[in-house]
Coordinates of C-alpha atoms and ligand atoms in Angstrom, one line a residue:
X1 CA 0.0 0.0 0.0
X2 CA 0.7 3.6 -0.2
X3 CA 2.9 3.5 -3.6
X4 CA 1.0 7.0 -4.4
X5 CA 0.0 9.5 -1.7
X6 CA -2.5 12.4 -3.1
X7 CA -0.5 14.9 -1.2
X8 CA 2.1 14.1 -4.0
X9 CA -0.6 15.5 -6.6
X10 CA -1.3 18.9 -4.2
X11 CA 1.7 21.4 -4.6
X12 CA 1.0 24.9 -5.5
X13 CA -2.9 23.6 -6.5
X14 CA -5.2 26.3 -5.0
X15 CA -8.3 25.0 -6.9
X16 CA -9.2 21.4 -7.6
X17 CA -12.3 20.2 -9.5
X18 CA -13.5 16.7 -9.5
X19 CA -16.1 14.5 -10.7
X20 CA -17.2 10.7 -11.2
X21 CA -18.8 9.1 -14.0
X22 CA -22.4 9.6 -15.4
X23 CA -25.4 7.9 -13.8
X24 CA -23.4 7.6 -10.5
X25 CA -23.4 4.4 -8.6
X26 CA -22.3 3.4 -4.9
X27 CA -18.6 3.5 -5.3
X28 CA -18.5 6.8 -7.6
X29 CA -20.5 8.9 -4.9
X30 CA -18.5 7.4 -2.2
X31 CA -15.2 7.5 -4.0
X32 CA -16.1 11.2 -4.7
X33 CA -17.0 12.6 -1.1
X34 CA -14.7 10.3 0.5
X35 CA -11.7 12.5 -1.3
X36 CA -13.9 15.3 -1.6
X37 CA -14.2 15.6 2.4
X38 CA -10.7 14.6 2.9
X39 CA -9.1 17.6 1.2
X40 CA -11.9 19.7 2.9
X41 CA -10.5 18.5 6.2
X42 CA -6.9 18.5 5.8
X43 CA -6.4 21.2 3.1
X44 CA -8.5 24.0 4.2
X45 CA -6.7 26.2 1.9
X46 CA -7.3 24.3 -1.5
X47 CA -10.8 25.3 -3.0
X48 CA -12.6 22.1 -3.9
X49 CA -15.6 21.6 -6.3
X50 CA -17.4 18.3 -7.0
X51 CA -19.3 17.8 -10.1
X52 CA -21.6 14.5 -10.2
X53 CA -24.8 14.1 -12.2
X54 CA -27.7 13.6 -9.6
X55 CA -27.1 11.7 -6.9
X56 CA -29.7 8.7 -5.3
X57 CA -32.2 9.6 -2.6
X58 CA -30.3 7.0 -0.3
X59 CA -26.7 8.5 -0.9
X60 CA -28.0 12.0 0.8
X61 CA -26.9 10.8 4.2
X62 CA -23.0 11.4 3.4
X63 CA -22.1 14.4 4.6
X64 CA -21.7 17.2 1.7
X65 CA -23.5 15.6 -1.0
X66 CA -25.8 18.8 -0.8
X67 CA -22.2 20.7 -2.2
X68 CA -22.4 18.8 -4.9
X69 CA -23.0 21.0 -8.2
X70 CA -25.0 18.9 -10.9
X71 CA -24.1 21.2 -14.2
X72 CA -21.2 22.4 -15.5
X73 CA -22.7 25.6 -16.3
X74 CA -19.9 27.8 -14.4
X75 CA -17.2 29.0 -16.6
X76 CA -13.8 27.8 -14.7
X77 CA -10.8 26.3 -14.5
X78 CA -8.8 24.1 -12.1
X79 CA -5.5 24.1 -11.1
X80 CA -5.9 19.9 -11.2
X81 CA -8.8 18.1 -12.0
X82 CA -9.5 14.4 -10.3
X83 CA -11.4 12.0 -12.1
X84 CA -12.6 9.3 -9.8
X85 CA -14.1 5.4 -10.6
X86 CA -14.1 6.2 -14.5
X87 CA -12.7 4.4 -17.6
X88 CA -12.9 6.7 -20.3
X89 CA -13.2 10.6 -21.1
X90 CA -16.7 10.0 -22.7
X91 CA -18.3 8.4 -19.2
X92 CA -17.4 12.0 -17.9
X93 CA -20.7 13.9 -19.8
X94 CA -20.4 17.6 -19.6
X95 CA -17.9 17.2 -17.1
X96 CA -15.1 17.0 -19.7
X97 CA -14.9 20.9 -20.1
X98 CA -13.6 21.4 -16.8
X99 CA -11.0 18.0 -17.5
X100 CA -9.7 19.3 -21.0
X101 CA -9.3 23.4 -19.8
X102 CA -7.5 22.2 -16.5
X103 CA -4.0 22.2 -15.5
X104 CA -3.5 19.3 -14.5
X105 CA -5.7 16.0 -14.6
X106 CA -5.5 13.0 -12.1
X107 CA -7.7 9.4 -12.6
X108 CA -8.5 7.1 -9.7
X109 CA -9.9 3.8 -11.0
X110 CA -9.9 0.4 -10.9
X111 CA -11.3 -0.6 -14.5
X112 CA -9.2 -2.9 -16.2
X113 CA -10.6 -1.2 -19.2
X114 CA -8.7 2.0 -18.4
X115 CA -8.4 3.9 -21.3
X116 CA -4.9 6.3 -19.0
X117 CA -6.9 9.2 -20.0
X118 CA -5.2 11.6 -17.7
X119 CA -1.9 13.4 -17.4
X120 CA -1.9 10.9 -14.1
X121 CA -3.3 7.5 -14.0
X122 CA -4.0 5.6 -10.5
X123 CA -5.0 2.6 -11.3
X124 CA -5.5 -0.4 -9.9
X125 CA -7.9 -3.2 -11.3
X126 CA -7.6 -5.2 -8.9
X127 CA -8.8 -3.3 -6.3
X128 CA -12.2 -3.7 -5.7
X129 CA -13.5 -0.5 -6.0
X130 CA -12.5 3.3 -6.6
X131 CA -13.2 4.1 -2.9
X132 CA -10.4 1.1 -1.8
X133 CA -8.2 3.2 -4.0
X134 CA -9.0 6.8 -2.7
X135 CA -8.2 4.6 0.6
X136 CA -4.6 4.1 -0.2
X137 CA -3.6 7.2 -0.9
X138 CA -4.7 9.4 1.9
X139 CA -1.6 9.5 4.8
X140 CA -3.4 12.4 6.7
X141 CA -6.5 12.2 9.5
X142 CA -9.8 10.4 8.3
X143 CA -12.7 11.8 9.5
X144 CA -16.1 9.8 10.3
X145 CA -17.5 11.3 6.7
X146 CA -14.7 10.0 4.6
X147 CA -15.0 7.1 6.4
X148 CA -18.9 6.9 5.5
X149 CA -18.3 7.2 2.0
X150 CA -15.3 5.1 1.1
X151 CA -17.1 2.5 3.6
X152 CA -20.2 2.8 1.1
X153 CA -18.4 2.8 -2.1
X154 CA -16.7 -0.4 -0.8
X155 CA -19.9 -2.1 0.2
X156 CA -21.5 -1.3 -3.0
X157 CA -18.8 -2.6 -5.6
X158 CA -17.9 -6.0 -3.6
X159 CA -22.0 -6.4 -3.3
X160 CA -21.0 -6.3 0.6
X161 CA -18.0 -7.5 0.6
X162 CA -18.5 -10.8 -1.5
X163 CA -17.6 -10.3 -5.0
X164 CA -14.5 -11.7 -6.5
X165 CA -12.7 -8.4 -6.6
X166 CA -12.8 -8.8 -2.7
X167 CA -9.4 -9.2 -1.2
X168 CA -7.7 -9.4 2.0
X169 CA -6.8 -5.6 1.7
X170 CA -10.3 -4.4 1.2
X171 CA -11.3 -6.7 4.2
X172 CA -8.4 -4.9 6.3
X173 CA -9.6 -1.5 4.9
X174 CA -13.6 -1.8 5.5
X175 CA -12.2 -2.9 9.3
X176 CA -10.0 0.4 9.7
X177 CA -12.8 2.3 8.4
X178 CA -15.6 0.7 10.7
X179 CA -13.1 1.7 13.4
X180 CA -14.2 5.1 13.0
X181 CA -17.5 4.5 14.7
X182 CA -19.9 4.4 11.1
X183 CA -23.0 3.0 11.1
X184 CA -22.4 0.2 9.0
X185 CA -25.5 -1.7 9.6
X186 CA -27.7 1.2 8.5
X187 CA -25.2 1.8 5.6
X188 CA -25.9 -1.7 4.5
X189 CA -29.4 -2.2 5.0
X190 CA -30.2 1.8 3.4
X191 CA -28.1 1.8 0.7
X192 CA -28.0 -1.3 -0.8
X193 CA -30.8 -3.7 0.5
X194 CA -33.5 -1.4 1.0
X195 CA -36.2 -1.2 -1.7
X196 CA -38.9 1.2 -2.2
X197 CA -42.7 0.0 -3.4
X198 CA -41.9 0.4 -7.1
X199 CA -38.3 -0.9 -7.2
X200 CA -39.6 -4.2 -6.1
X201 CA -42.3 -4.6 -8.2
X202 CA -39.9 -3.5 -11.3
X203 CA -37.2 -6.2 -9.9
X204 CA -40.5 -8.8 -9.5
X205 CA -41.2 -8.3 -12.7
X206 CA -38.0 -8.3 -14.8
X207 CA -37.3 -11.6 -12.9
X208 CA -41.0 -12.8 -14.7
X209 CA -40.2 -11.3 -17.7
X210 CA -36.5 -12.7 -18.0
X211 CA -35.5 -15.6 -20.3
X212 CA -32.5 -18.3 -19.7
X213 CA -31.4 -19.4 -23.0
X214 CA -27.6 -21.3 -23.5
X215 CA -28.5 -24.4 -21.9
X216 CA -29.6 -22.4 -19.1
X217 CA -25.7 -20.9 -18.4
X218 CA -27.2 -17.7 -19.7
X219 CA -30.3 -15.2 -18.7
X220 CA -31.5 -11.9 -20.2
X221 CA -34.4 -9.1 -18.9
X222 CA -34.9 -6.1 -20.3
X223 CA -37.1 -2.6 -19.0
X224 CA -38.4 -0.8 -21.8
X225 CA -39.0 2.8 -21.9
X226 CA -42.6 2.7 -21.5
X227 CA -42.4 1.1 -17.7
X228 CA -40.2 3.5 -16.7
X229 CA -43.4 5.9 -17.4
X230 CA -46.0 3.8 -15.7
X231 CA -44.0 3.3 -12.4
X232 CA -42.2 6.4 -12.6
X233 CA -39.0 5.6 -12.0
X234 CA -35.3 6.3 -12.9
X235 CA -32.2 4.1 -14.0
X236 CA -31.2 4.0 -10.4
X237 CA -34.7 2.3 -8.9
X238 CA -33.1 -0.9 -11.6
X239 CA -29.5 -1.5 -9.1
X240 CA -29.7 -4.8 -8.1
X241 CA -31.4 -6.7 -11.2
X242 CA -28.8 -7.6 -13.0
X243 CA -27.2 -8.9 -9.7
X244 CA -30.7 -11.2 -8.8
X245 CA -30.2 -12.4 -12.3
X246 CA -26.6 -13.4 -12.1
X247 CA -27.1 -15.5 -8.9
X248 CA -29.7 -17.4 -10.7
X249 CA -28.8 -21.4 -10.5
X250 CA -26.7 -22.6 -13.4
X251 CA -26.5 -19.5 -14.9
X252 CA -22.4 -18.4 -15.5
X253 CA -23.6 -15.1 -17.6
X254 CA -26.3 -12.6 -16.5
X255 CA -27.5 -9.7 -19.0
X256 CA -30.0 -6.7 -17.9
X257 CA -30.7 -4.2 -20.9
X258 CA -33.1 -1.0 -20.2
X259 CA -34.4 1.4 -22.7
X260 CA -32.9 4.7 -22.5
X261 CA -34.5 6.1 -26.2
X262 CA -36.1 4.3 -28.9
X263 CA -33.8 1.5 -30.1
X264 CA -30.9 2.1 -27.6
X265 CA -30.1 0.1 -24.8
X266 CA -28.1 0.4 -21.5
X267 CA -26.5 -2.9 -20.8
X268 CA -25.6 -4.6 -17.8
X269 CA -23.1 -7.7 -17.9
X270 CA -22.6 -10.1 -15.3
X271 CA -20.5 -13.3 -14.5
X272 CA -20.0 -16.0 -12.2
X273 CA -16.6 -17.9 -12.9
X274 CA -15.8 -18.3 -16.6
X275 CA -17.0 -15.3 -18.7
X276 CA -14.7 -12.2 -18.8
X277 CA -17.5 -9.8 -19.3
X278 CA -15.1 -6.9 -19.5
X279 CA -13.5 -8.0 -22.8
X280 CA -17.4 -8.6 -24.3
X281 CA -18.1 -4.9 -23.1
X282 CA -15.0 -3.5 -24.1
X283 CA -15.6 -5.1 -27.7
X284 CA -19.2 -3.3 -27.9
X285 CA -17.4 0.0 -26.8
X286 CA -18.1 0.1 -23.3
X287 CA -15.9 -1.1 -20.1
X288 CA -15.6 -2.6 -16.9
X289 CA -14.3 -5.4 -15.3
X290 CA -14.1 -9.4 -15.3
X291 CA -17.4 -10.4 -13.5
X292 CA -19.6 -6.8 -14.1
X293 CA -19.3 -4.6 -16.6
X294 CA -21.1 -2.0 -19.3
X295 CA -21.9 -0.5 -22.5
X296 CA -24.6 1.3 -24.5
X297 CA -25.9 -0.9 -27.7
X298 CA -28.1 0.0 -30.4
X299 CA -30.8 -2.0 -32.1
X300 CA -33.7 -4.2 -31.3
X301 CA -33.3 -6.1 -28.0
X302 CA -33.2 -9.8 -29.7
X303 CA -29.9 -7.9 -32.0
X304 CA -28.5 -6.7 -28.8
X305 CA -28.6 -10.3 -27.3
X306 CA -27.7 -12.4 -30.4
X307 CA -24.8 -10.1 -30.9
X308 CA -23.8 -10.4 -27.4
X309 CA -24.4 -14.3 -27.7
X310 CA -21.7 -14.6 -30.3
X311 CA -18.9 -13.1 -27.8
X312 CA -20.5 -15.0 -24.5
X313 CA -20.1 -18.5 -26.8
X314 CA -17.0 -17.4 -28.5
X315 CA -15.4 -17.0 -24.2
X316 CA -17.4 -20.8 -23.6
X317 CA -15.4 -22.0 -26.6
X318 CA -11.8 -21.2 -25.7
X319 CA -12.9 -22.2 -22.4
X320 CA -14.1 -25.6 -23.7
X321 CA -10.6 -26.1 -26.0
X322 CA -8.5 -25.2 -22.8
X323 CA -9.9 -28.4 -21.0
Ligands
AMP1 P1 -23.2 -1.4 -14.5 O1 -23.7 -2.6 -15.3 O2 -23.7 -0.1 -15.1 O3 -23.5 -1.5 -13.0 O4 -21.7 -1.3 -14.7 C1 -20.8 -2.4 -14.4 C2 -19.4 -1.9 -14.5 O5 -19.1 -1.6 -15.9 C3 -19.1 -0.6 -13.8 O6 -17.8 -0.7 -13.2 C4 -19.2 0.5 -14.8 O7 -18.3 1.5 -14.5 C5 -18.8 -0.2 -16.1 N1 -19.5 0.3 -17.2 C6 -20.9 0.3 -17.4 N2 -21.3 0.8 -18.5 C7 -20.1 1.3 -19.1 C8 -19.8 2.0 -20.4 N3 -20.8 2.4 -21.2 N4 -18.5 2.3 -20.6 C9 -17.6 1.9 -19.8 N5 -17.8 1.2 -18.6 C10 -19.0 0.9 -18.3
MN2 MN1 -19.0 3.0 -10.8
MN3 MN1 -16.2 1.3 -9.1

């Protein structure tokens, strides 16, 4: 541990900008105010803004997320801008202004699909999660709200702490930050596993709706545009199918697709032990890594999964000849 230390990145920088990646999940929020309120704690005289698309109802709880500015309307520029839990340029939206008129640029990640985007690149894939990263790079005091978030982001991208991408060091590092007196349990239970009304009924019924095809190794579900009307919900109410899917009996390869405009698609890959669904998303120009990852596809939904077939029985192939 501790082969980069952010104070390294912090000489003569008098205003920093940051940001995560669009449609923010677990880790990018926590990743984000964990360094956010770190530098606000330690470096008082460093001027900190943090850009994120909106943020989940259930992510309100971290201190500072009400600092968060949602557009990139303000003309400005940064002395360094920090680009945390993000593969690629393009999964920065509107964002990218403040990147490409900064000084400097930093990337925190863990994708093994980093694109080394920045002018520096952290990255480590395997680390199991932006936040474990932001972790080993801070040598100053950790406050209970840092500790909230990087705590969060963990728990969100090891699916509490059980994912492959969970090691010993993130174990050790969810310990030291629990030692800060967080309320894990309700961090848990309100972030993760809670549900609202509509969520459920929108995860009951993509888990009716979905079909295992592949002899059963495989299992798709898609949410098209027009339920997102009828229960009124957002992308975020839909964390957590593509993970229900995935643990599905027999099933090595998990696929959630949702409409986001007329024939386009965002798609969710998952895996179990065989299929590296980083190199199928990576192919489709997305990202991610080994057992979850991501890209946006165009087309009918039975293109989308027949073209994502082909890859999924291309990886059971090689598999099969290497036996
Ligand atoms: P998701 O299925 O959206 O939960 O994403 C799983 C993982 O893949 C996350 O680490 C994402 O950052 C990554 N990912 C998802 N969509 C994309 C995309 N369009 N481009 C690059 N990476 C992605
Ligand atoms: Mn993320
Ligand atoms: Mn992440």
């Amino acid at each position: 541990m501790q082969e980069y230390n952010i104070n390294n990145y912090l000489d003569g920088v008098k205003k920093i900008g940051m940001c995560g990646h669009i449609r923010p999940d677990g880790d990018c929020v926590g990743s984000c105010l964990g360094l956010y309120t770190y530098l606000k704690n330690n470096y008082s005289e460093i001027d900190v803004d943090l850009y994120l698309e909106p943020i989940a109802d259930k992510f309100k709880f971290l201190k500072y997320s009400d600092e968060i500015i949602n557009n990139a309307d303000a003309d400005k520029e940064y002395d360094l801008f920090i680009v945390l839990d993000c593969s690629a340029i393009d999964r920065i939206g509107e964002f990218a202004k403040y990147f490409n008129s900064a000084s400097k640029t930093l990337c925190i990640d863990h994708h093994v699909s980093n694109t080394e985007f920045a002018d520096v690149n952290i990255v480590y894939p395997d680390y199991s999660s932006a936040s474990e990263v932001v972790f080993t790079l801070l040598d100053r005091e950790i406050s209970y709200d840092t500790a909230c978030a990087l705590y969060l982001g963990i728990i969100h991208d090891t699916g509490v702490l059980k994912y492959q991408s969970t090691s010993a060091q993130t174990m050790e590092i969810a310990g030291k930050l629990m030692s800060k007196g967080i309320p894990f349990t309700d961090i848990i239970d309100d972030t993760f596993y809670s549900k609202t009304y509509v969520q459920n009924q929108i995860l009951g019924r993509a888990l009716l709706e979905s079909v295992l095809f592949y002899d059963g190794k495989c299992i798709f579900s898609v949410v098209k545009k027009d339920e997102f009307e009828f229960y009124n919900i957002s992308s975020s109410d839909l964390d957590g199918i593509v993970e229900q899917l995935r643990i599905t009996k027999g099933v090595e390869c998990a696929i959630f697709l949702y409409e986001t405009a007329p024939l386009e698609y965002k798609v969710s890959l998952r895996s179990k032990d065989l299929i590296d669904v980083s190199k199928i998303a990576t192919y489709f120009g997305g990202g991610g890594h080994k057992r979850a990852a991501g890209f946006c596809a165009k087309g009918t939904v039975y293109d989308v999964i027949n073209n994502i077939s082909e890859q999924i029985e291309l990886q059971f192939e090689k598999e099969q000849d290497n036996i």
